[in-house]
Coordinates of C-alpha atoms in Angstrom, one line a residue:
Chain A
M30 CA -12.8 19.4 64.4
E31 CA -16.0 18.1 65.0
K32 CA -16.8 14.2 64.9
M33 CA -18.5 13.4 61.2
N34 CA -22.0 11.8 62.3
K35 CA -22.7 8.7 59.2
V36 CA -26.0 8.7 57.4
I37 CA -28.1 6.2 55.3
I38 CA -30.6 6.7 53.1
I39 CA -32.7 4.1 52.7
D40 CA -35.6 4.4 50.2
D41 CA -36.5 2.4 46.9
E42 CA -36.4 4.8 44.4
T43 CA -33.6 6.6 43.3
L44 CA -34.8 10.3 43.0
A45 CA -36.4 9.9 46.5
R46 CA -32.8 9.2 47.8
E47 CA -31.3 12.1 45.3
I48 CA -33.4 14.6 46.9
I49 CA -32.7 13.6 50.4
K50 CA -28.8 13.3 49.3
K51 CA -29.4 17.4 47.7
Y52 CA -30.8 18.4 51.0
L53 CA -27.9 16.6 53.4
L54 CA -24.8 18.7 50.3
S55 CA -24.6 21.7 52.8
H56 CA -24.2 19.6 56.1
N57 CA -20.1 19.1 56.1
E58 CA -20.4 17.9 59.5
I59 CA -22.8 15.0 57.4
E60 CA -21.3 12.1 55.3
I61 CA -23.5 9.8 54.0
G62 CA -22.2 6.2 54.4
A63 CA -24.0 4.3 52.1
E64 CA -27.7 4.3 50.1
C65 CA -29.7 1.3 50.0
S66 CA -32.4 0.7 47.9
N67 CA -34.9 -2.3 49.8
G68 CA -34.8 -3.4 53.4
F69 CA -32.3 -6.1 52.7
E70 CA -29.8 -4.1 52.4
G71 CA -30.2 -1.9 54.5
V72 CA -30.1 -4.5 57.8
K73 CA -27.0 -5.5 56.5
K74 CA -25.6 -2.0 55.9
I75 CA -27.2 -0.4 59.6
N76 CA -25.6 -3.2 61.2
E77 CA -22.0 -3.3 59.3
L78 CA -21.4 0.3 59.2
N79 CA -23.7 1.3 62.5
P80 CA -24.8 4.9 61.2
D81 CA -26.0 7.8 63.2
I82 CA -28.7 8.8 61.1
V83 CA -30.8 6.8 59.3
F84 CA -33.4 8.1 56.7
L85 CA -35.8 5.0 56.1
D86 CA -39.5 4.6 53.7
I87 CA -42.0 2.6 55.0
Q88 CA -43.1 1.2 52.2
M89 CA -40.1 -1.2 50.2
P90 CA -40.0 -4.2 48.7
R91 CA -39.1 -7.6 50.9
L92 CA -38.8 -5.9 54.2
N93 CA -40.4 -2.9 55.1
G94 CA -39.0 -0.2 57.3
F95 CA -41.2 -1.5 60.5
E96 CA -39.8 -5.1 60.1
M97 CA -36.2 -3.7 59.3
L98 CA -36.8 -2.4 62.6
E99 CA -37.3 -5.3 64.1
L100 CA -34.0 -6.8 63.1
I101 CA -31.5 -4.5 64.0
D102 CA -29.7 -4.6 67.4
N103 CA -28.8 -1.3 68.0
P104 CA -31.3 1.3 66.7
P105 CA -29.8 4.4 64.6
V106 CA -31.4 7.7 65.2
I107 CA -34.7 7.1 62.3
I108 CA -35.7 9.4 60.2
F109 CA -38.9 8.1 58.6
T110 CA -39.9 9.4 55.2
T111 CA -43.0 7.7 53.7
A112 CA -45.7 9.6 51.1
Y113 CA -48.7 8.7 52.8
D114 CA -49.0 6.2 55.4
Q115 CA -51.5 6.9 58.0
Y116 CA -50.0 4.3 60.6
A117 CA -46.6 6.4 60.9
I118 CA -48.2 9.5 61.1
K119 CA -50.4 8.1 64.2
A120 CA -47.1 6.6 65.2
F121 CA -44.7 9.5 65.3
E122 CA -47.7 11.8 67.5
V123 CA -47.1 9.4 70.5
N124 CA -43.5 9.7 70.1
A125 CA -41.3 11.9 67.7
A126 CA -37.8 11.0 66.1
D127 CA -39.5 12.6 63.5
Y128 CA -41.1 11.8 60.5
L129 CA -41.2 13.6 56.4
L130 CA -44.2 13.2 54.4
K131 CA -42.7 12.8 50.9
P132 CA -42.8 15.5 49.2
F133 CA -41.0 17.7 52.0
S134 CA -39.2 21.1 51.9
R135 CA -35.8 21.8 52.7
E136 CA -36.8 23.5 55.8
R137 CA -39.2 21.0 57.2
F138 CA -35.9 18.4 56.5
E139 CA -33.7 20.8 58.1
E140 CA -35.7 20.7 61.4
A141 CA -36.2 16.7 61.0
L142 CA -32.9 17.2 61.0
E143 CA -32.1 19.3 64.0
K144 CA -34.0 17.1 66.1
A145 CA -32.4 13.9 65.2
M146 CA -29.3 15.7 65.8
I147 CA -30.7 16.6 69.4
N148 CA -31.7 13.1 69.6
L149 CA -28.1 11.6 69.4
K150 CA -27.0 13.4 72.2
N151 CA -29.4 11.6 74.2
K152 CA -29.5 8.2 72.3
K153 CA -30.1 6.0 75.2
E154 CA -33.5 7.9 75.1
Q155 CA -33.7 7.6 71.9
S156 CA -33.6 3.1 71.3
K157 CA -36.5 3.5 73.3
I158 CA -38.7 6.1 72.1
I159 CA -38.0 3.6 68.6
K160 CA -39.1 0.5 70.9
E161 CA -41.7 2.1 71.6
L162 CA -42.5 3.2 68.4
I163 CA -42.4 -0.4 66.6
K164 CA -45.2 -1.6 69.5
H165 CA -47.4 0.8 68.8
T166 CA -47.1 1.2 64.5
S167 CA -47.4 -2.3 65.1
N168 CA -50.6 -2.4 67.4
I169 CA -52.4 -0.6 64.9
D170 CA -51.6 -2.3 62.0
E171 CA -53.3 -5.2 60.7
Y172 CA -52.5 -8.3 61.7
L173 CA -49.1 -9.9 61.0
E174 CA -49.0 -11.2 57.7
R175 CA -45.0 -12.4 57.7
I176 CA -42.8 -12.9 60.3
V177 CA -39.1 -11.7 60.0
V178 CA -36.8 -13.8 61.8
K179 CA -32.7 -12.7 62.0
D180 CA -30.8 -15.7 62.3
G181 CA -27.3 -14.7 62.6
P182 CA -26.5 -12.9 59.7
K183 CA -29.4 -14.5 57.9
I184 CA -33.0 -13.2 57.8
H185 CA -35.8 -15.5 57.7
I186 CA -39.1 -14.4 56.7
I187 CA -41.6 -16.4 57.8
P188 CA -45.3 -16.6 56.4
V189 CA -47.8 -16.9 58.9
D190 CA -49.6 -19.7 57.5
S191 CA -46.1 -21.4 57.1
V192 CA -46.5 -21.4 61.0
K193 CA -47.3 -24.6 62.8
Y194 CA -47.1 -23.7 66.4
I195 CA -45.4 -20.6 68.6
E196 CA -43.4 -21.9 72.0
A197 CA -42.7 -19.6 74.7
Q198 CA -38.9 -20.1 75.2
D199 CA -38.2 -17.7 78.2
D200 CA -38.3 -13.8 76.9
Y201 CA -38.1 -15.1 73.7
V202 CA -40.3 -17.4 71.7
L203 CA -39.5 -20.5 69.3
I204 CA -41.5 -20.6 66.5
H205 CA -42.0 -23.9 64.7
S206 CA -42.6 -23.6 61.2
T207 CA -42.4 -26.0 57.5
E208 CA -39.3 -23.5 57.2
G209 CA -37.6 -25.1 60.3
N210 CA -37.5 -23.6 64.1
L211 CA -36.6 -20.0 65.1
L212 CA -36.3 -17.7 68.0
K213 CA -37.4 -14.5 68.4
Q214 CA -37.5 -11.5 70.9
K215 CA -40.9 -11.3 71.7
T216 CA -44.0 -12.3 74.1
M217 CA -46.4 -14.7 73.6
K218 CA -49.2 -11.7 74.0
Y219 CA -47.2 -10.0 71.5
F220 CA -47.7 -12.3 69.1
E221 CA -51.4 -13.4 70.6
E222 CA -52.4 -9.7 69.7
H223 CA -51.0 -9.8 66.3
L224 CA -51.6 -12.6 64.6
S225 CA -55.4 -12.8 63.3
P226 CA -56.9 -14.5 65.5
D227 CA -59.6 -16.5 62.7
D228 CA -56.0 -18.4 62.1
F229 CA -54.0 -18.5 65.6
L230 CA -55.2 -19.8 68.9
R231 CA -53.4 -19.4 72.0
I232 CA -54.6 -22.9 73.5
H233 CA -51.9 -23.1 76.5
R234 CA -49.7 -20.7 78.5
S235 CA -46.8 -21.7 76.3
F236 CA -48.2 -22.3 73.1
I237 CA -50.1 -20.6 70.4
V238 CA -51.4 -22.9 67.6
F239 CA -52.0 -22.5 63.7
I240 CA -55.9 -23.7 63.4
P241 CA -55.7 -24.9 60.4
R242 CA -52.9 -27.3 61.4
I243 CA -55.2 -29.0 63.9
K244 CA -55.8 -32.5 63.5
K245 CA -57.7 -33.9 66.7
I246 CA -58.2 -33.2 69.9
E247 CA -58.2 -35.7 72.5
L248 CA -59.2 -36.3 76.5
V249 CA -56.1 -37.8 78.0
E250 CA -57.8 -38.0 81.5
K251 CA -60.5 -36.2 83.6
E252 CA -60.7 -32.3 82.4
T253 CA -56.9 -33.0 80.5
Y254 CA -56.5 -32.8 77.0
K255 CA -53.8 -32.8 73.5
L256 CA -54.0 -31.1 71.2
Y257 CA -52.5 -33.1 67.7
L258 CA -51.0 -31.2 64.5
D259 CA -51.3 -33.0 61.6
D260 CA -47.5 -33.7 61.7
G261 CA -48.4 -35.8 64.8
T262 CA -46.9 -32.9 67.0
S263 CA -49.0 -33.7 70.3
L264 CA -49.5 -30.0 72.0
P265 CA -50.8 -29.9 76.0
V266 CA -54.4 -27.9 75.7
S267 CA -54.9 -26.1 79.0
K268 CA -58.5 -25.6 80.5
S269 CA -59.4 -22.2 79.3
G270 CA -57.3 -23.5 76.0
Y271 CA -60.3 -25.9 75.6
E272 CA -62.5 -23.5 76.0
K273 CA -61.5 -21.5 72.8
L274 CA -61.0 -24.6 71.2
K275 CA -64.8 -25.4 71.8
K276 CA -66.0 -22.0 70.6
I277 CA -64.4 -22.7 66.8
F278 CA -65.0 -26.0 66.6
Chain B
M10 CA -103.4 10.8 40.6
E11 CA -104.8 14.0 41.0
N12 CA -107.1 14.1 37.6
H13 CA -110.2 13.3 37.3
P14 CA -109.4 10.1 35.6
I15 CA -112.4 10.4 32.8
L16 CA -112.3 14.3 32.4
S17 CA -108.4 14.1 31.9
S18 CA -108.8 12.4 28.1
R19 CA -110.6 13.1 25.3
R20 CA -110.6 9.3 24.5
N21 CA -111.7 8.6 27.8
I22 CA -114.8 11.3 28.0
Y23 CA -115.7 9.1 24.5
I24 CA -115.8 5.7 25.9
Y25 CA -117.8 6.8 29.1
F26 CA -119.9 8.7 26.9
L27 CA -120.5 5.5 24.7
F28 CA -120.8 3.0 27.6
W29 CA -124.1 5.0 28.6
F30 CA -124.9 6.0 25.2
I31 CA -125.4 1.5 25.2
I32 CA -127.1 1.3 28.2
I33 CA -130.0 4.5 26.8
I34 CA -129.9 1.7 24.2
T35 CA -130.9 -1.2 26.0
N36 CA -132.7 0.7 28.8
F37 CA -134.9 2.0 26.0
L38 CA -135.0 -1.7 24.3
L39 CA -136.2 -3.2 27.9
L40 CA -139.1 -0.7 28.9
N41 CA -140.3 -0.3 25.1
L42 CA -140.5 -4.0 24.5
A43 CA -140.4 -6.2 27.8
L44 CA -142.2 -3.4 29.6
R45 CA -144.3 -2.4 26.7
L46 CA -144.2 1.2 27.5
D47 CA -144.7 3.4 24.4
T48 CA -142.0 4.4 22.8
S49 CA -141.9 8.3 23.6
A50 CA -142.1 7.1 27.1
A51 CA -139.7 5.0 27.1
L52 CA -137.6 7.1 25.1
G53 CA -137.9 9.8 27.8
D54 CA -137.6 7.8 30.7
S55 CA -134.1 6.0 28.9
L56 CA -132.7 9.3 27.8
V57 CA -133.8 11.3 31.2
F58 CA -132.3 8.9 34.4
N59 CA -129.1 7.6 32.0
V60 CA -127.7 11.4 31.0
L61 CA -128.6 12.3 34.5
F62 CA -126.8 9.5 36.1
S63 CA -123.7 10.0 33.8
W64 CA -123.5 13.3 34.8
L65 CA -123.5 12.5 38.7
G66 CA -121.1 9.9 38.5
L67 CA -118.3 12.1 36.6
S68 CA -118.7 13.9 40.0
F69 CA -117.8 10.7 42.0
W70 CA -114.9 11.0 41.4
Y71 CA -113.9 13.7 44.2
P72 CA -115.2 12.6 47.2
T73 CA -113.9 9.2 46.3
R74 CA -111.0 10.4 45.8
Y75 CA -110.6 11.7 49.6
I76 CA -112.0 9.0 50.5
S77 CA -109.0 6.5 50.8
F78 CA -108.5 3.2 51.8
E79 CA -104.8 4.2 53.3
D80 CA -105.8 6.5 56.0
T81 CA -109.6 5.9 56.5
K82 CA -111.2 3.0 58.1
F83 CA -113.2 0.3 56.2
Y84 CA -116.1 0.8 58.3
R85 CA -116.2 4.8 57.6
I86 CA -115.5 3.9 53.7
L87 CA -118.8 2.2 53.7
L88 CA -121.3 4.6 55.8
N89 CA -119.6 7.5 54.2
H90 CA -120.9 5.6 50.4
I91 CA -123.9 4.2 52.2
I92 CA -125.7 7.7 52.5
G93 CA -123.9 9.1 49.5
A94 CA -126.0 6.3 47.8
V95 CA -129.0 7.1 49.0
V96 CA -128.5 10.5 48.9
V97 CA -127.8 10.2 45.3
S98 CA -130.3 7.7 44.2
A99 CA -132.7 10.1 45.7
F100 CA -131.9 13.0 43.7
W101 CA -131.4 11.8 40.8
L102 CA -134.9 10.8 40.7
L103 CA -136.3 13.3 42.1
C104 CA -134.4 15.4 39.5
G105 CA -135.9 12.9 36.8
Y106 CA -139.4 12.9 38.4
L107 CA -139.2 17.1 37.6
I108 CA -137.7 16.6 34.5
L109 CA -140.3 14.4 32.9
I110 CA -143.8 14.7 34.6
E111 CA -143.8 18.4 35.7
V112 CA -141.2 20.0 32.8
L113 CA -142.1 17.8 30.4
R114 CA -145.5 16.6 31.3
F115 CA -145.6 12.7 30.8
D116 CA -149.4 11.3 31.2
D117 CA -151.0 9.6 33.6
I118 CA -149.8 6.0 32.5
Y119 CA -146.4 6.7 32.4
Q120 CA -146.7 8.4 35.9
N121 CA -148.3 5.3 37.3
F122 CA -145.2 3.7 35.6
F123 CA -142.8 5.6 37.5
F124 CA -144.0 5.3 40.9
S125 CA -144.8 1.6 40.4
T126 CA -141.2 0.8 39.5
L127 CA -139.8 3.3 41.9
P128 CA -139.0 1.0 44.7
W129 CA -136.8 -0.9 42.1
R130 CA -135.5 2.4 40.5
F131 CA -133.7 3.4 44.3
P132 CA -131.6 0.3 44.8
I133 CA -130.8 0.5 41.2
G134 CA -129.2 3.8 41.2
A135 CA -127.7 3.1 44.5
L136 CA -126.2 0.2 43.0
A137 CA -125.1 2.2 39.9
Y138 CA -123.2 5.0 42.5
F139 CA -121.6 1.9 43.9
V140 CA -120.6 0.3 41.3
I141 CA -118.7 4.0 39.7
T142 CA -117.3 4.3 43.1
S143 CA -115.5 0.8 42.8
F144 CA -114.0 1.7 39.2
Y145 CA -112.7 4.8 40.9
Y146 CA -110.9 2.8 43.2
L147 CA -110.1 0.4 40.7
I148 CA -108.3 3.0 39.3
I149 CA -106.9 4.8 42.0
Y150 CA -105.4 1.2 43.0
Y151 CA -104.2 0.3 39.9
S152 CA -102.8 3.9 39.1
G153 CA -100.5 3.8 42.8
F154 CA -99.8 -0.1 42.2
Q155 CA -97.8 1.6 38.6
E156 CA -96.3 4.2 40.7
R157 CA -95.0 2.3 42.7
K158 CA -93.5 -0.2 40.2
L159 CA -92.2 3.0 39.0
H160 CA -90.5 4.4 42.1
E161 CA -88.9 0.6 43.4
A162 CA -87.6 0.8 39.2
E163 CA -86.1 4.3 39.8
L164 CA -84.8 3.4 42.8
K165 CA -82.6 0.3 41.5
G166 CA -81.3 1.9 39.3
L167 CA -80.1 4.4 41.6
I168 CA -78.6 1.5 43.8
T169 CA -77.0 0.5 41.4
Q170 CA -75.7 4.1 40.0
A171 CA -74.1 4.3 43.7
E172 CA -73.2 0.3 43.8
L173 CA -71.2 1.0 40.5
K174 CA -69.8 4.1 41.9
S175 CA -67.9 2.8 45.0
L176 CA -66.8 -0.3 43.1
K177 CA -65.2 2.4 40.5
F178 CA -61.2 3.0 40.6
Q179 CA -60.0 5.8 43.1
I180 CA -57.0 7.4 42.3
N181 CA -54.2 5.8 45.0
P182 CA -52.5 8.7 47.3
H183 CA -49.3 6.6 47.6
F184 CA -48.9 7.0 44.1
I185 CA -49.7 10.9 43.7
F186 CA -47.5 11.5 46.8
N187 CA -45.1 9.6 45.5
S188 CA -44.6 10.7 42.0
L189 CA -44.9 14.3 43.9
N190 CA -41.8 13.5 45.9
S191 CA -39.8 12.4 42.5
M192 CA -40.9 15.3 40.8
S193 CA -39.3 17.3 43.6
A194 CA -36.3 15.8 43.4
L195 CA -36.2 16.4 39.6
T196 CA -36.8 19.8 39.4
T197 CA -33.0 20.5 40.8
I198 CA -31.7 17.6 38.7
D199 CA -33.3 17.7 35.6
P200 CA -35.7 20.4 35.3
E201 CA -36.8 19.3 31.6
K202 CA -38.0 15.5 32.9
A203 CA -39.5 17.7 36.3
R204 CA -41.8 19.1 33.8
G205 CA -42.6 15.9 31.4
M206 CA -43.5 13.8 34.7
I207 CA -45.8 16.7 36.2
L208 CA -47.3 17.2 32.1
K209 CA -48.1 13.6 32.2
L210 CA -49.4 13.0 35.8
A211 CA -51.6 16.2 34.6
E212 CA -52.8 13.9 31.8
F213 CA -53.5 11.4 34.4
L214 CA -55.4 13.2 36.8
R215 CA -57.5 15.6 34.5
Y216 CA -59.0 12.2 32.7
T217 CA -59.4 10.5 35.6
L218 CA -60.8 12.6 37.2
A219 CA -63.7 13.8 34.3
N220 CA -64.2 9.9 33.4
N221 CA -66.1 9.7 37.3
D222 CA -69.6 10.0 35.3
R223 CA -69.3 8.1 32.2
Q224 CA -69.4 4.4 32.5
K225 CA -67.5 3.0 29.2
N226 CA -64.7 4.7 27.1
K227 CA -62.9 2.6 24.0
L228 CA -59.6 0.5 25.2
K229 CA -57.9 3.3 22.9
D230 CA -58.7 6.4 25.5
E231 CA -58.5 3.8 28.7
L232 CA -55.2 2.0 27.4
H233 CA -53.6 5.9 26.5
N234 CA -54.3 7.0 30.5
I235 CA -53.2 3.4 31.9
K236 CA -49.7 4.2 29.3
L237 CA -49.2 7.5 31.7
Y238 CA -49.6 5.7 34.3
L239 CA -47.1 3.7 33.5
E240 CA -44.7 6.0 32.3
I241 CA -45.0 8.0 35.5
E242 CA -43.9 4.6 37.0
K243 CA -41.9 3.9 35.3
I244 CA -40.0 7.6 35.9
R245 CA -39.9 6.6 39.7
F246 CA -39.0 2.8 39.4
E247 CA -36.5 3.5 36.1
D248 CA -35.5 -0.2 34.8
K249 CA -37.8 -1.7 37.3
F250 CA -40.2 -2.8 34.6
D251 CA -41.1 -3.5 31.0
F252 CA -44.1 -3.2 29.6
T253 CA -45.2 -5.2 26.4
E254 CA -48.4 -5.3 24.6
Q255 CA -49.8 -6.8 21.2
L256 CA -53.5 -5.7 20.3
S257 CA -54.8 -5.4 17.2
E258 CA -57.2 -2.0 15.6
E259 CA -60.2 -3.8 15.7
C260 CA -59.2 -4.3 19.7
L261 CA -58.5 -0.6 20.5
E262 CA -61.8 0.8 19.4
Q263 CA -64.3 -2.2 21.4
E264 CA -65.8 0.3 24.6
I265 CA -64.3 -1.2 28.2
P266 CA -65.9 -0.4 32.0
N267 CA -63.9 3.1 31.7
M268 CA -60.8 2.7 34.9
L269 CA -61.6 -0.9 34.5
L270 CA -57.7 -2.2 34.0
Q271 CA -56.6 0.5 35.8
P272 CA -56.3 -1.0 39.2
L273 CA -55.0 -4.5 37.2
F274 CA -52.0 -2.3 36.5
E275 CA -51.6 -0.7 39.9
N276 CA -51.6 -4.4 41.4
A277 CA -49.4 -5.4 39.3
I278 CA -46.8 -2.4 40.1
K279 CA -47.3 -2.4 43.6
H280 CA -47.6 -6.3 44.1
A281 CA -44.3 -7.3 41.8
V282 CA -42.3 -4.0 41.1
Y283 CA -42.8 -2.7 44.5
E284 CA -41.6 -5.6 46.3
S285 CA -39.0 -7.0 44.0
L286 CA -35.7 -6.6 43.7
E287 CA -35.2 -8.2 39.4
K288 CA -36.9 -6.5 36.4
I289 CA -40.6 -7.3 36.2
N290 CA -42.2 -7.4 33.0
V291 CA -46.1 -6.6 32.8
N292 CA -47.7 -7.4 29.6
L293 CA -51.4 -6.7 27.9
S294 CA -52.7 -8.7 25.0
C295 CA -56.0 -8.0 23.1
I296 CA -57.9 -10.3 21.5
C297 CA -61.7 -10.1 19.5
E298 CA -63.8 -12.8 19.3
N299 CA -66.9 -15.0 19.8
G300 CA -68.6 -11.4 20.7
Y301 CA -65.9 -10.9 23.8
L302 CA -63.0 -8.1 23.6
K303 CA -60.5 -10.4 25.8
I304 CA -58.2 -8.8 27.5
E305 CA -55.1 -10.4 29.6
V306 CA -53.2 -8.3 32.2
S307 CA -50.4 -10.4 33.1
N308 CA -46.4 -9.9 34.9
T309 CA -43.9 -11.9 36.6
Y310 CA -43.0 -12.0 39.9
D311 CA -40.3 -12.5 42.1
P312 CA -40.2 -16.2 42.3
G313 CA -38.6 -15.6 45.7
L314 CA -41.2 -13.3 47.4
K315 CA -42.8 -14.3 50.8
S316 CA -44.8 -11.6 50.7
K317 CA -48.4 -10.2 52.2
K318 CA -51.0 -11.5 49.8
G319 CA -53.2 -9.2 48.5
T320 CA -56.6 -8.1 49.7
G321 CA -58.5 -9.0 46.9
V322 CA -60.1 -5.8 46.7
G323 CA -59.4 -4.4 44.0
L324 CA -60.2 -7.9 41.7
K325 CA -63.3 -8.5 43.2
N326 CA -64.2 -4.9 43.2
I327 CA -63.5 -5.7 38.6
S328 CA -66.1 -8.7 39.0
E329 CA -68.6 -6.8 40.7
R330 CA -68.8 -4.0 38.4
L331 CA -68.8 -6.1 35.4
K332 CA -71.5 -8.2 37.3
L333 CA -73.5 -4.9 37.4
I334 CA -72.5 -4.0 33.8
Y335 CA -73.1 -6.9 32.1
H336 CA -75.1 -8.9 34.3
Q337 CA -72.2 -12.1 33.8
N338 CA -70.5 -13.4 36.2
D339 CA -68.0 -15.0 34.5
L340 CA -66.1 -12.3 33.0
I341 CA -62.7 -12.8 34.9
Q342 CA -60.3 -15.2 35.5
V343 CA -57.5 -14.7 37.7
I344 CA -54.5 -17.6 36.6
K345 CA -51.3 -17.9 39.0
E346 CA -49.0 -20.1 37.4
N347 CA -45.2 -20.1 36.4
N348 CA -44.1 -17.3 38.3
I349 CA -47.0 -15.4 36.2
F350 CA -49.5 -13.7 37.6
K351 CA -52.3 -13.4 35.1
V352 CA -55.9 -11.8 35.2
L353 CA -58.5 -12.3 32.2
L354 CA -61.2 -10.2 31.4
Y355 CA -64.2 -10.8 28.7
I356 CA -66.0 -8.4 28.0
P357 CA -69.4 -8.3 26.2
Q358 CA -69.4 -6.6 22.5
K359 CA -72.2 -6.4 20.3
N360 CA -70.0 -5.4 17.3
I361 CA -68.2 -8.5 17.7
A362 CA -69.0 -11.6 14.9

């Protein structure tokens, strides 16, 4: 017998999950591993069950579909389902796993499933596509309002205004926030681009600082400056960082 | 201004000739008493010259209208009118002379008097020409001014209208497509319920689209529409929220700007219900007091929620709309405390004590 493909459906609306289940009924080669109604549950189930295909809504409580994908180590084949999301449409124009615009017909659904099956066969390719996709969507999206970090089994959601500063650490960044220090696998460049420039400033190759927390800037020696945060932390300032600081203060 | 300012209204004609009648009397008295001209000569002189000029004066309107200050240089206008004054004055005196002396055959004493006063008469004619012309210019200027004022007021009204239109509620596409998706699912699971939802959505859309032109509606009608919206959301989200209300019959009859409350309920659904894992309570309470209809929309929210703050556009639009409609900028109040998000609106009402 052919290997069964495991599917997870993640959507906060019962009826939206129902229709997918209904369409899947005629597919004997597919079993539904789990249904989730929010992002937290989704991340947990995906990591636990290791599904082949995930139907994923974008707008959901707590963690949206994109934020979820950031937290999954082994992304399965994703079929987005969304009501009206210009970002998703744009993202998939560049790189199609597939997306379904609600409401969708059975024919359209079958098409997406077929594409997903083909993608399953070369999964490596697929995870590359997903990564690309995340990059693109966040590119188009507005500035970040919260940062999601996975810390072992725990998921932290850090509102950007509780961040003190971000420090580069090899392939990671260390996010220093009022809620503790958390490591995330992203680049400084990513944060420089995705945090609002009104609130965040890269003052050094290795430091991005939350502007409202800056207390003072001090001249240490000729052309060398140090920046103090309101909690007393001192951070080095590079020459170009100082130029940028001069512009805002 | 195209019509003759005097001839276009009977009233103005009367006033104009009454004015000339006074001049004729004054002129007659002057000639008769001060210059000792005998009565018939004084009467004839005064009548003929003044009646003549009153007729001529009416015709000055036409050149005045075409020699406008807006598109002619000032010295050209002056030149035109100096020539006009000379020609009119000369023509006026010639006509008067012909009538009085050639036709009515006034005597030599009058003839002598006429010629001796000619150096006076000529500048008086020219001066009268300038006075009447200036009067016409004044009318043109004033009516243009009025028109501009009217036009400005009209424009202002248009701008306000456009602003109000742009601030008005717009149907959220997320809501429409998600609802359609739910219906699509319901058609096979529970066709009766699907039909119910379709009817509700249709009614909601009809009300929302039809009310684009009207500015205000009764709270009763607005509330009916909001309930349709909440019922549709309830089909989508089942037990994720409850709606409660406290209001009096009196409040239901008051008028509020249409679709004013809709964004508040959408916000409650979007920020509290969509984002929460727990059950949310949405509450509406209305009181009529001190000339205001006081509306309070509140919702609980998930305390563990570190979600994105909304953009505040919805609330800002409501505030702007209230400002434009009621010319008051303290009609909205937003309170966030004890895990309750609350918006208070004060809608001025004329019929509440």
